[in-house]
Amino acid sequence: MRWIWIDRIIELTARRRCVAIKNISLAEDVLHDHFPAGPHQPAQPVMPNTLIIEGMAQTAGLLVGHARQFREKVILAKISRARFLLPAVPGYTLRYTAVLDRIDDAGAATTGTVELIDPARGSTDLLGEIDLMFSHIDRNRKGLSFPDHNFVFTDQFISLLRQSGIALDQGAA
Amino acid sequence: MATTQQEVYGKVRDVLVDALGVDADEVVADAQLVSDLGAESIDFLDIAFRLEKAFGIKIEQGELFPDNVLNDPKYVADGKITDVGLAELRKRLPHANLQQLETSRKVDDFSSVFTVDALVRFVQSKLAIAT
């Protein structure tokens, strides 16, 4: 199964910020199971906010992992804040911007914004704000043990970085 | 100008409201972070990060919440904190009230030492060192 909710990294400044984009496509099955409607919104296929959070977690998680050259197993530990202003509809592009607020041996905190880009008009609107916390789980195991290999940053993520032109050895702390 | 206790308490309250999603009126001096305010382990890291930002201080890992002490067999035996363990906690947590823990010695009671008041004292001690 491919569990990757970003299409391309367009910027990765080590230990500072990571920007990624995702194109929302009607070809994605998940949109055909999710038709929210509201007083001012007719029923339409919409990317679920939970998956938008996952996209931010992947963007910010890569930033956190990159900061220590992917030696740490970086796990999403807490959604500190998530606020959504617009529906994420097909035919548009999401732009995730994650900023590294703090990192230490135990984990990291990030803040982030999600923008909705309309390719037809070239306009960009703020879709949401998502702040996250990550745990370096080998440092917080408390009696638990985890596999030696880094099961978080799979080949899918490493390939994504390479395809985006990101050098893997830029993140030395 | 020195930060007053009331100002420290106000900022600590704001940190806990944001980190734990509690109401401001729940953040009273003797409220325990775990049992009263629902904090979980990752929240302690979140609180430490937010305190750093709010007060411009640096908190080393384990300084505010030394969770590694109770994993050390030197300090814990049969689920109870040893004399050496208690002495270590007194040294590492001068800001906390260990009275309940000193009586019960139960590891399960460890979280009781982390109160709002203890956080305020911790921040005050850090600010005093910084100035």
mmCIF file of N, CA and C in Angstrom, chain A residues 64-65 68 71-78 100 102-110 132-142 146 173, chain B residues 40-49 52 58-68:
data_model
loop_
_atom_site.group_PDB
_atom_site.id
_atom_site.type_symbol
_atom_site.label_atom_id
_atom_site.label_comp_id
_atom_site.label_asym_id
_atom_site.label_seq_id
_atom_site.Cartn_x
_atom_site.Cartn_y
_atom_site.Cartn_z
ATOM 1 N N VAL A 64 11.812 17.011 10.204
ATOM 2 C CA VAL A 64 12.379 16.583 11.491
ATOM 3 C C VAL A 64 13.397 15.462 11.275
ATOM 4 N N GLY A 65 13.055 14.503 10.430
ATOM 5 C CA GLY A 65 13.977 13.399 10.164
ATOM 6 C C GLY A 65 15.246 13.872 9.474
ATOM 7 N N ARG A 68 18.261 15.248 11.446
ATOM 8 C CA ARG A 68 19.226 14.322 12.051
ATOM 9 C C ARG A 68 19.568 13.186 11.083
ATOM 10 N N ARG A 71 18.426 9.415 11.133
ATOM 11 C CA ARG A 71 18.878 8.412 12.111
ATOM 12 C C ARG A 71 17.786 8.114 13.129
ATOM 13 N N GLU A 72 16.911 9.090 13.383
ATOM 14 C CA GLU A 72 15.852 8.913 14.379
ATOM 15 C C GLU A 72 14.586 8.355 13.743
ATOM 16 N N LYS A 73 13.850 7.575 14.531
ATOM 17 C CA LYS A 73 12.521 7.143 14.104
ATOM 18 C C LYS A 73 11.539 8.214 14.598
ATOM 19 N N VAL A 74 11.010 8.953 13.652
ATOM 20 C CA VAL A 74 10.195 10.123 13.969
ATOM 21 C C VAL A 74 8.713 9.747 13.871
ATOM 22 N N ILE A 75 8.033 9.810 14.990
ATOM 23 C CA ILE A 75 6.629 9.396 15.032
ATOM 24 C C ILE A 75 5.753 10.589 15.405
ATOM 25 N N LEU A 76 4.643 10.749 14.688
ATOM 26 C CA LEU A 76 3.690 11.796 15.062
ATOM 27 C C LEU A 76 3.134 11.465 16.443
ATOM 28 N N ALA A 77 3.311 12.393 17.381
ATOM 29 C CA ALA A 77 2.911 12.112 18.762
ATOM 30 C C ALA A 77 1.704 12.929 19.204
ATOM 31 N N LYS A 78 1.534 14.099 18.589
ATOM 32 C CA LYS A 78 0.439 14.951 19.053
ATOM 33 C C LYS A 78 0.060 15.963 17.985
ATOM 34 N N LEU A 100 10.086 24.220 11.582
ATOM 35 C CA LEU A 100 10.594 23.533 12.777
ATOM 36 C C LEU A 100 10.774 24.547 13.895
ATOM 37 N N ARG A 102 11.227 23.598 17.256
ATOM 38 C CA ARG A 102 12.106 23.113 18.328
ATOM 39 C C ARG A 102 12.428 21.659 18.073
ATOM 40 N N ILE A 103 13.672 21.277 18.287
ATOM 41 C CA ILE A 103 14.030 19.864 18.194
ATOM 42 C C ILE A 103 15.071 19.569 19.263
ATOM 43 N N ASP A 104 14.923 18.442 19.928
ATOM 44 C CA ASP A 104 15.956 17.968 20.838
ATOM 45 C C ASP A 104 15.959 16.447 20.790
ATOM 46 N N ASP A 105 16.691 15.814 21.718
ATOM 47 C CA ASP A 105 16.805 14.359 21.655
ATOM 48 C C ASP A 105 15.447 13.664 21.798
ATOM 49 N N ALA A 106 14.549 14.257 22.556
ATOM 50 C CA ALA A 106 13.260 13.606 22.813
ATOM 51 C C ALA A 106 12.300 13.715 21.631
ATOM 52 N N GLY A 107 12.341 14.842 20.920
ATOM 53 C CA GLY A 107 11.376 15.010 19.831
ATOM 54 C C GLY A 107 11.439 16.400 19.244
ATOM 55 N N ALA A 108 10.342 16.786 18.611
ATOM 56 C CA ALA A 108 10.329 18.070 17.909
ATOM 57 C C ALA A 108 8.917 18.630 17.866
ATOM 58 N N ALA A 109 8.842 19.956 17.687
ATOM 59 C CA ALA A 109 7.561 20.634 17.526
ATOM 60 C C ALA A 109 7.603 21.434 16.233
ATOM 61 N N THR A 110 6.513 21.377 15.486
ATOM 62 C CA THR A 110 6.436 22.132 14.231
ATOM 63 C C THR A 110 5.142 22.934 14.189
ATOM 64 N N LEU A 132 2.142 20.426 15.076
ATOM 65 C CA LEU A 132 2.337 19.010 15.435
ATOM 66 C C LEU A 132 3.499 18.827 16.390
ATOM 67 N N MET A 133 3.499 17.676 17.054
ATOM 68 C CA MET A 133 4.644 17.264 17.863
ATOM 69 C C MET A 133 5.071 15.877 17.431
ATOM 70 N N PHE A 134 6.361 15.665 17.402
ATOM 71 C CA PHE A 134 6.921 14.372 17.010
ATOM 72 C C PHE A 134 7.789 13.826 18.133
ATOM 73 N N SER A 135 7.798 12.510 18.228
ATOM 74 C CA SER A 135 8.645 11.848 19.219
ATOM 75 C C SER A 135 9.746 11.078 18.501
ATOM 76 N N HIS A 136 10.957 11.178 19.027
ATOM 77 C CA HIS A 136 12.033 10.284 18.584
ATOM 78 C C HIS A 136 11.891 9.017 19.430
ATOM 79 N N ILE A 137 11.220 8.019 18.902
ATOM 80 C CA ILE A 137 10.733 6.964 19.792
ATOM 81 C C ILE A 137 11.828 6.134 20.443
ATOM 82 N N ASP A 138 12.975 6.018 19.826
ATOM 83 C CA ASP A 138 14.039 5.255 20.490
ATOM 84 C C ASP A 138 14.508 5.947 21.766
ATOM 85 N N ARG A 139 14.267 7.257 21.842
ATOM 86 C CA ARG A 139 14.696 8.024 23.023
ATOM 87 C C ARG A 139 13.629 8.043 24.096
ATOM 88 N N ASN A 140 12.425 7.618 23.747
ATOM 89 C CA ASN A 140 11.300 7.701 24.681
ATOM 90 C C ASN A 140 10.660 6.336 24.875
ATOM 91 N N ARG A 141 11.449 5.304 24.814
ATOM 92 C CA ARG A 141 10.840 3.985 24.734
ATOM 93 C C ARG A 141 10.228 3.518 26.054
ATOM 94 N N LYS A 142 10.821 3.932 27.200
ATOM 95 C CA LYS A 142 10.267 3.543 28.497
ATOM 96 C C LYS A 142 9.991 2.049 28.581
ATOM 97 N N PHE A 146 12.011 -1.183 19.741
ATOM 98 C CA PHE A 146 11.549 -1.091 18.368
ATOM 99 C C PHE A 146 12.606 -1.687 17.439
ATOM 100 N N ALA A 173 22.987 17.565 12.199
ATOM 101 C CA ALA A 173 22.686 18.481 13.318
ATOM 102 C C ALA A 173 23.984 19.052 13.880
ATOM 103 N N GLU B 40 -0.656 13.659 29.166
ATOM 104 C CA GLU B 40 -0.027 12.382 28.832
ATOM 105 C C GLU B 40 1.459 12.635 28.603
ATOM 106 N N SER B 41 2.220 11.569 28.384
ATOM 107 C CA SER B 41 3.675 11.720 28.368
ATOM 108 C C SER B 41 4.154 12.745 27.337
ATOM 109 N N ILE B 42 3.577 12.726 26.121
ATOM 110 C CA ILE B 42 4.040 13.662 25.090
ATOM 111 C C ILE B 42 3.707 15.098 25.475
ATOM 112 N N ASP B 43 2.667 15.270 26.290
ATOM 113 C CA ASP B 43 2.300 16.625 26.698
ATOM 114 C C ASP B 43 3.402 17.279 27.527
ATOM 115 N N PHE B 44 4.168 16.483 28.266
ATOM 116 C CA PHE B 44 5.243 17.063 29.063
ATOM 117 C C PHE B 44 6.303 17.709 28.167
ATOM 118 N N LEU B 45 6.580 17.055 27.054
ATOM 119 C CA LEU B 45 7.525 17.637 26.094
ATOM 120 C C LEU B 45 6.932 18.912 25.494
ATOM 121 N N ASP B 46 5.659 18.853 25.159
ATOM 122 C CA ASP B 46 4.958 20.011 24.603
ATOM 123 C C ASP B 46 5.009 21.177 25.593
ATOM 124 N N ILE B 47 4.741 20.882 26.857
ATOM 125 C CA ILE B 47 4.738 21.935 27.885
ATOM 126 C C ILE B 47 6.138 22.546 28.016
ATOM 127 N N ALA B 48 7.157 21.695 28.015
ATOM 128 C CA ALA B 48 8.535 22.203 28.128
ATOM 129 C C ALA B 48 8.864 23.125 26.954
ATOM 130 N N PHE B 49 8.492 22.728 25.735
ATOM 131 C CA PHE B 49 8.747 23.560 24.553
ATOM 132 C C PHE B 49 8.017 24.903 24.668
ATOM 133 N N GLU B 52 9.573 27.258 27.211
ATOM 134 C CA GLU B 52 10.793 27.871 26.659
ATOM 135 C C GLU B 52 10.434 29.096 25.828
ATOM 136 N N LYS B 58 15.805 28.173 28.534
ATOM 137 C CA LYS B 58 16.232 26.916 27.920
ATOM 138 C C LYS B 58 16.017 25.805 28.946
ATOM 139 N N ILE B 59 15.271 24.781 28.540
ATOM 140 C CA ILE B 59 14.995 23.656 29.437
ATOM 141 C C ILE B 59 15.630 22.412 28.838
ATOM 142 N N GLU B 60 16.583 21.837 29.528
ATOM 143 C CA GLU B 60 17.243 20.631 29.028
ATOM 144 C C GLU B 60 16.295 19.432 29.147
ATOM 145 N N GLN B 61 16.527 18.444 28.287
ATOM 146 C CA GLN B 61 15.683 17.244 28.329
ATOM 147 C C GLN B 61 15.763 16.595 29.715
ATOM 148 N N GLY B 62 14.640 16.314 30.310
ATOM 149 C CA GLY B 62 14.607 15.651 31.606
ATOM 150 C C GLY B 62 14.754 16.588 32.793
ATOM 151 N N GLU B 63 14.960 17.862 32.512
ATOM 152 C CA GLU B 63 15.143 18.821 33.615
ATOM 153 C C GLU B 63 13.831 19.095 34.342
ATOM 154 N N LEU B 64 12.794 19.247 33.564
ATOM 155 C CA LEU B 64 11.487 19.560 34.162
ATOM 156 C C LEU B 64 10.768 18.291 34.613
ATOM 157 N N PHE B 65 10.851 17.264 33.817
ATOM 158 C CA PHE B 65 10.172 15.993 34.110
ATOM 159 C C PHE B 65 11.181 14.858 33.948
ATOM 160 N N PRO B 66 11.937 14.532 34.967
ATOM 161 C CA PRO B 66 13.009 13.523 34.817
ATOM 162 C C PRO B 66 12.453 12.096 34.809
ATOM 163 N N ASP B 67 11.974 11.676 33.643
ATOM 164 C CA ASP B 67 11.315 10.366 33.582
ATOM 165 C C ASP B 67 12.298 9.193 33.610
ATOM 166 N N ASN B 68 13.587 9.475 33.445
ATOM 167 C CA ASN B 68 14.526 8.347 33.408
ATOM 168 C C ASN B 68 14.880 7.833 34.803
#
